[in-house]
């Protein structure tokens, strides 16, 4: 079974070939430099860039895999959620390829692809399905922050999510307020590593609330007021590092404590994490420490599969096909606002 997967939901154009459950290629063309000048992703520009990158990236994936296009059995692509003009490029290129090759096609939910990415073994390039354990999964990206109970492969229940900004959005927006370049998350991560996380006490939104939802817009606002009141706190490298470390500590503490709470409440012993923010060194360390102290297992997506990629799209499709999923009809289009729902998705 050879699958070509395509991803274009935001600012990465990606394609991957998975053959007999193994990743043979997964090139990604990032648009970070293009959008940096605007301080965020400009959907129209993203779509144009996807248009010029999609075929070269797909060709690169095919060439690196050593598989001929005619030997591809299924084509899968991200159907949503994401930026509509960006999604349209990858989804319709993939659908057209399936049509031209007369092969079955599958649209994939982007969050569901992130959800199972921690099970990709980066060394072997396979989905480590035999290691699967019921888990609470933290999906933390630029577009969403969710806690999901995964009872068995492809069967999950949403436990909570953000009621306003996503964690990645909070990183990016506060970084912008501080004057850091886009995307702020990784830059803040680097600066935070050298700062004092206790230098400033920022709010931990909804931490005392017993529920499993998140809220990050208030934190962003408190950082804005803090900088207005103390402009000198961004004026030297060490003060900037302390500020970043303090903001990151607030985000990380809420994410970690709510994730552990969700695991305790549902009685699972394994925690997984995925999405761009799961690259964050402070989050990875804090999650590991929390899991160690609770004697829970932790599986965080490998760095290569944290941010957007097509390997996770093709892998999820492979898992679903193996479980008997049916191809999608040609009438379907993108689903930009597609939310991950509770249920069995085979
Ligand atoms: O999963 P992703 O590539 O795209 C979405 O589906 O949104 O996540 C992108 C987000 C951005 O907000 C970016 O700033 C954040 O992930 N991010 C990080 C780090 N690396 C990426 N945030 C904090 N620390 C990082 N090291
Ligand atoms: Zn993503």
Coordinates of C-alpha atoms and ligand atoms in Angstrom, one line a residue:
X1 CA 0.0 0.0 0.0
X2 CA 1.7 3.3 -1.2
X3 CA 0.2 6.6 0.0
X4 CA 1.0 10.1 -1.2
X5 CA 0.1 12.7 1.5
X6 CA -0.2 16.4 1.0
X7 CA -0.4 19.2 3.6
X8 CA -0.9 23.0 3.0
X9 CA -3.2 24.2 5.8
X10 CA -1.0 27.2 6.8
X11 CA 2.5 28.2 5.8
X12 CA 4.2 24.9 5.1
X13 CA 3.9 23.1 1.8
X14 CA 4.5 19.5 2.4
X15 CA 4.3 16.1 0.7
X16 CA 5.2 12.6 1.9
X17 CA 5.2 9.1 0.6
X18 CA 4.4 6.3 3.0
X19 CA 4.9 2.7 1.6
X20 CA 3.8 -0.3 3.6
X21 CA 3.5 1.9 6.7
X22 CA 7.0 3.4 6.4
X23 CA 7.8 7.0 5.6
X24 CA 10.0 7.1 2.5
X25 CA 10.1 10.8 2.0
X26 CA 8.6 13.9 3.6
X27 CA 9.9 17.2 2.2
X28 CA 8.6 20.5 3.6
X29 CA 8.9 23.9 2.0
X30 CA 8.5 26.5 4.7
X31 CA 7.2 30.0 4.0
X32 CA 8.4 31.5 7.3
X33 CA 10.7 34.1 5.6
X34 CA 7.9 35.3 3.3
X35 CA 5.5 36.1 6.2
X36 CA 8.1 37.4 8.6
X37 CA 8.0 40.8 7.1
X38 CA 4.3 41.0 7.9
X39 CA 4.5 39.6 11.4
X40 CA 2.1 36.8 10.7
X41 CA 0.8 34.5 7.9
X42 CA -0.9 36.5 5.1
X43 CA -3.5 34.0 3.6
X44 CA -3.3 35.3 0.1
X45 CA 0.5 35.2 0.0
X46 CA 0.5 31.8 1.5
X47 CA -1.8 30.5 -1.2
X48 CA 0.3 31.9 -4.0
X49 CA 3.4 30.4 -2.4
X50 CA 1.7 27.0 -2.0
X51 CA 0.8 27.2 -5.7
X52 CA 4.4 27.7 -6.8
X53 CA 5.8 25.1 -4.3
X54 CA 3.2 22.3 -4.4
X55 CA 4.3 20.5 -7.5
X56 CA 8.0 20.7 -6.9
X57 CA 7.5 19.5 -3.4
X58 CA 5.3 16.6 -4.5
X59 CA 7.8 15.7 -7.2
X60 CA 10.6 15.8 -4.6
X61 CA 8.6 13.5 -2.4
X62 CA 8.1 11.1 -5.3
X63 CA 11.7 11.2 -6.4
X64 CA 13.1 10.7 -2.9
X65 CA 10.7 7.8 -2.3
X66 CA 11.8 5.9 -5.4
X67 CA 8.1 5.0 -6.0
X68 CA 6.6 5.8 -9.4
X69 CA 3.5 7.9 -9.4
X70 CA 1.6 5.1 -11.1
X71 CA 2.3 2.9 -8.2
X72 CA 0.6 5.1 -5.6
X73 CA -2.5 3.4 -4.3
X74 CA -4.1 6.2 -2.3
X75 CA -3.8 10.0 -2.1
X76 CA -4.5 11.9 1.1
X77 CA -4.5 15.6 1.9
X78 CA -5.4 17.9 4.7
X79 CA -9.0 19.0 4.3
X80 CA -9.2 21.3 7.3
X81 CA -9.0 23.1 9.6
X82 CA -6.8 25.8 8.2
X83 CA -6.6 29.0 6.1
X84 CA -9.1 28.5 3.2
X85 CA -6.9 29.7 0.3
X86 CA -4.0 27.7 1.6
X87 CA -6.0 24.5 2.2
X88 CA -7.5 24.8 -1.3
X89 CA -4.1 24.4 -3.0
X90 CA -3.0 21.2 -1.5
X91 CA -6.4 19.6 -1.2
X92 CA -7.4 20.2 -4.8
X93 CA -4.0 19.3 -6.2
X94 CA -4.3 16.0 -4.3
X95 CA -7.9 15.5 -5.4
X96 CA -6.9 16.2 -9.0
X97 CA -4.0 13.7 -8.9
X98 CA -6.4 11.1 -7.5
X99 CA -8.8 11.8 -10.3
X100 CA -6.1 11.7 -13.0
X101 CA -4.6 8.4 -11.6
X102 CA -8.0 7.0 -10.9
X103 CA -7.0 6.3 -7.3
X104 CA -9.0 6.6 -4.0
X105 CA -8.7 9.9 -2.1
X106 CA -9.0 10.7 1.6
X107 CA -9.4 14.2 3.2
X108 CA -7.7 14.3 6.6
X109 CA -8.4 16.4 9.6
X110 CA -5.3 18.4 10.4
X111 CA -5.7 18.1 14.2
X112 CA -6.3 14.4 14.0
X113 CA -3.1 14.1 12.0
X114 CA -1.3 16.0 14.9
X115 CA -3.1 13.8 17.4
X116 CA -1.4 10.6 16.2
X117 CA 2.0 12.1 15.3
X118 CA 3.6 11.2 18.7
X119 CA 3.3 7.6 17.6
X120 CA 5.6 8.1 14.6
X121 CA 8.9 6.5 15.4
X122 CA 11.4 8.9 13.8
X123 CA 14.2 6.3 13.5
X124 CA 12.2 3.6 11.7
X125 CA 9.8 6.1 10.1
X126 CA 6.8 3.9 11.1
X127 CA 3.8 4.4 13.3
X128 CA 4.6 2.6 16.5
X129 CA 1.1 1.1 16.8
X130 CA 2.2 -1.8 19.0
X131 CA 3.3 0.6 21.7
X132 CA -0.1 2.3 21.7
X133 CA -1.6 3.0 25.2
X134 CA -4.8 4.8 26.0
X135 CA -3.6 8.4 26.5
X136 CA -4.5 12.0 27.2
X137 CA -3.2 14.1 24.3
X138 CA -2.3 17.7 24.3
X139 CA -2.5 19.3 20.8
X140 CA -0.8 22.7 21.0
X141 CA -0.4 24.6 17.7
X142 CA -0.8 28.0 16.3
X143 CA -4.4 27.3 15.5
X144 CA -5.6 25.3 18.5
X145 CA -5.0 24.0 22.0
X146 CA -6.9 20.9 23.0
X147 CA -6.9 18.0 25.4
X148 CA -8.1 14.8 23.9
X149 CA -8.6 11.4 25.5
X150 CA -7.5 8.7 23.0
X151 CA -9.0 5.4 24.2
X152 CA -7.9 3.3 21.3
X153 CA -6.4 4.1 17.8
X154 CA -8.9 6.3 15.9
X155 CA -11.3 6.6 18.9
X156 CA -11.1 9.8 20.8
X157 CA -13.0 12.1 23.1
X158 CA -12.5 15.9 23.3
X159 CA -11.9 16.8 27.0
X160 CA -11.3 20.6 26.6
X161 CA -9.9 23.3 24.4
X162 CA -9.1 27.0 24.3
X163 CA -12.1 29.4 24.6
X164 CA -10.1 32.1 22.8
X165 CA -6.5 32.2 21.6
X166 CA -4.4 29.1 21.0
X167 CA -1.1 28.6 22.9
X168 CA 0.9 29.2 19.8
X169 CA -1.0 32.3 19.0
X170 CA -0.3 33.5 22.6
X171 CA 3.4 32.9 22.0
X172 CA 3.4 34.6 18.6
X173 CA 1.3 37.6 19.7
X174 CA 3.2 38.3 23.0
X175 CA 6.5 37.9 21.1
X176 CA 5.3 40.5 18.6
X177 CA 4.3 42.9 21.5
X178 CA 7.8 42.4 22.9
X179 CA 9.3 43.3 19.5
X180 CA 10.5 39.8 18.5
X181 CA 10.5 38.6 14.9
X182 CA 7.8 36.2 13.5
X183 CA 7.2 33.4 14.3
X184 CA 7.6 34.4 17.9
X185 CA 7.2 31.0 19.5
X186 CA 10.6 29.5 18.7
X187 CA 12.4 32.9 19.3
X188 CA 10.7 33.2 22.7
X189 CA 11.7 29.6 23.5
X190 CA 15.4 30.4 22.7
X191 CA 15.4 33.6 24.8
X192 CA 13.5 32.0 27.7
X193 CA 16.1 29.3 28.0
X194 CA 18.5 32.0 29.3
X195 CA 16.1 33.9 31.5
X196 CA 14.6 33.7 35.0
X197 CA 11.0 32.3 34.8
X198 CA 10.2 33.8 38.2
X199 CA 11.3 37.4 37.3
X200 CA 7.6 38.5 36.6
X201 CA 4.4 36.9 37.8
X202 CA 2.0 36.7 34.9
X203 CA -1.5 35.3 35.3
X204 CA -2.2 31.5 34.8
X205 CA -5.6 31.8 33.1
X206 CA -8.3 29.3 34.1
X207 CA -5.7 27.3 36.2
X208 CA -7.9 27.4 39.3
X209 CA -11.0 26.6 37.2
X210 CA -11.7 22.8 37.7
X211 CA -12.5 22.4 34.0
X212 CA -10.2 21.4 31.2
X213 CA -10.5 24.4 29.0
X214 CA -7.8 27.0 28.3
X215 CA -7.8 30.8 27.8
X216 CA -4.8 32.7 26.7
X217 CA -6.1 36.1 25.5
X218 CA -5.9 37.6 29.0
X219 CA -2.3 36.6 29.4
X220 CA -1.5 38.4 26.2
X221 CA -3.3 41.5 27.4
X222 CA -1.5 41.5 30.7
X223 CA 1.9 41.3 28.9
X224 CA 0.8 44.3 26.8
X225 CA 0.0 46.4 30.0
X226 CA 3.2 45.2 31.6
X227 CA 5.3 46.5 28.7
X228 CA 3.4 49.8 28.6
X229 CA 4.1 50.3 32.3
X230 CA 7.7 49.0 32.3
X231 CA 9.1 49.8 28.8
X232 CA 12.6 49.4 30.3
X233 CA 12.0 45.7 30.8
X234 CA 12.6 45.0 27.1
X235 CA 15.6 47.2 26.7
X236 CA 18.5 44.9 27.5
X237 CA 19.1 41.3 26.4
X238 CA 19.0 39.9 30.0
X239 CA 15.7 41.7 30.8
X240 CA 14.2 40.4 27.5
X241 CA 15.3 36.9 28.4
X242 CA 13.6 37.2 31.9
X243 CA 10.4 38.5 30.3
X244 CA 10.3 35.7 27.8
X245 CA 11.0 33.1 30.5
X246 CA 8.2 34.5 32.7
X247 CA 5.6 34.6 29.8
X248 CA 6.7 31.0 28.8
X249 CA 6.4 29.8 32.4
X250 CA 2.9 31.0 32.6
X251 CA 1.8 29.3 29.4
X252 CA 3.7 26.1 30.2
X253 CA 2.4 25.8 33.8
X254 CA -1.3 26.0 32.6
X255 CA -0.7 23.5 29.8
X256 CA 1.1 21.0 32.0
X257 CA -1.1 21.2 35.0
X258 CA -4.3 20.8 33.0
X259 CA -2.8 17.9 31.0
X260 CA -1.9 16.1 34.2
X261 CA -5.4 16.9 35.6
X262 CA -7.0 15.4 32.5
X263 CA -4.9 12.2 32.8
X264 CA -5.7 11.8 36.5
X265 CA -9.4 12.4 35.9
X266 CA -9.6 9.9 33.1
X267 CA -7.3 7.3 34.7
X268 CA -4.8 7.0 31.9
X269 CA -1.1 6.5 32.5
X270 CA 0.2 7.9 29.2
X271 CA 0.4 11.5 28.0
X272 CA 1.2 12.5 24.5
X273 CA 1.8 16.0 23.0
X274 CA 1.9 17.3 19.4
X275 CA 1.7 20.5 17.3
X276 CA 4.2 23.3 16.8
X277 CA 4.2 24.4 20.4
X278 CA 5.2 20.9 21.6
X279 CA 8.7 21.8 20.1
X280 CA 9.0 24.2 23.0
X281 CA 11.9 23.1 25.2
X282 CA 10.3 24.6 28.4
X283 CA 7.1 22.6 27.7
X284 CA 8.9 19.4 26.9
X285 CA 11.0 19.6 30.1
X286 CA 8.0 20.5 32.3
X287 CA 5.9 17.8 30.9
X288 CA 8.7 15.2 31.4
X289 CA 9.2 16.3 35.0
X290 CA 5.4 16.2 35.7
X291 CA 5.1 12.8 34.2
X292 CA 8.1 11.4 36.0
X293 CA 6.7 12.6 39.4
X294 CA 3.3 11.0 38.6
X295 CA 5.0 7.9 37.1
X296 CA 3.2 8.4 33.8
X297 CA 4.6 7.7 30.4
X298 CA 5.2 10.6 28.0
X299 CA 5.4 10.6 24.2
X300 CA 6.0 13.9 22.5
X301 CA 6.0 14.1 18.7
X302 CA 9.5 14.1 17.4
X303 CA 10.7 17.6 16.5
X304 CA 10.4 16.9 12.8
X305 CA 6.7 15.9 13.2
X306 CA 5.7 18.6 15.7
X307 CA 5.3 21.4 13.2
X308 CA 3.2 20.9 10.0
X309 CA 4.3 18.1 7.8
X310 CA 2.7 15.6 5.4
X311 CA 4.1 12.5 7.0
X312 CA 1.5 12.7 9.7
X313 CA -1.2 13.1 7.1
X314 CA -0.1 10.1 5.1
X315 CA 0.4 8.0 8.3
X316 CA -3.1 8.8 9.6
X317 CA -4.5 7.9 6.2
X318 CA -2.6 4.6 6.3
X319 CA -4.0 3.8 9.8
X320 CA -7.5 4.5 8.6
X321 CA -7.2 2.6 5.4
X322 CA -5.9 -0.4 7.3
X323 CA -9.0 0.0 9.6
X324 CA -11.2 -0.1 6.6
X325 CA -11.9 3.5 5.8
X326 CA -13.7 4.3 2.5
X327 CA -12.5 6.8 -0.1
X328 CA -14.0 10.2 -0.2
X329 CA -16.4 11.3 -2.9
X330 CA -15.3 13.9 -5.5
X331 CA -18.0 16.3 -4.5
X332 CA -16.3 17.2 -1.2
X333 CA -14.3 20.4 -0.8
X334 CA -12.1 21.8 1.9
X335 CA -13.5 22.2 5.5
X336 CA -11.7 25.3 6.8
X337 CA -13.5 25.3 10.1
X338 CA -13.5 21.6 10.6
X339 CA -13.3 20.8 14.3
X340 CA -12.0 17.6 15.7
X341 CA -15.0 15.8 17.1
X342 CA -15.5 13.1 19.7
X343 CA -15.9 9.8 18.1
X344 CA -14.5 6.9 16.1
X345 CA -13.0 8.1 12.9
X346 CA -12.3 4.9 11.0
Ligands
LIG1 O1 1.5 23.0 14.3 P1 2.0 24.2 13.6 O2 3.2 24.1 12.8 O3 0.9 24.9 12.8 C1 -0.4 25.0 13.2 O4 -1.1 24.0 12.9 O5 -0.8 26.0 13.7 O6 2.3 25.2 14.8 C2 2.8 26.5 14.6 C3 2.9 27.2 16.0 C4 3.3 28.7 15.9 O7 2.4 29.5 16.7 C5 4.7 28.7 16.4 O8 5.1 29.9 17.0 C6 4.6 27.6 17.4 O9 3.8 26.6 16.8 N1 5.9 27.1 17.8 C7 6.5 27.2 19.0 C8 7.8 26.7 18.9 N2 7.9 26.2 17.7 C9 6.8 26.4 17.0 N3 6.0 27.8 20.1 C10 6.8 27.8 21.2 N4 8.1 27.3 21.2 C11 8.6 26.7 20.1 N5 9.8 26.2 20.1
LIG2 ZN1 -0.5 22.1 12.6

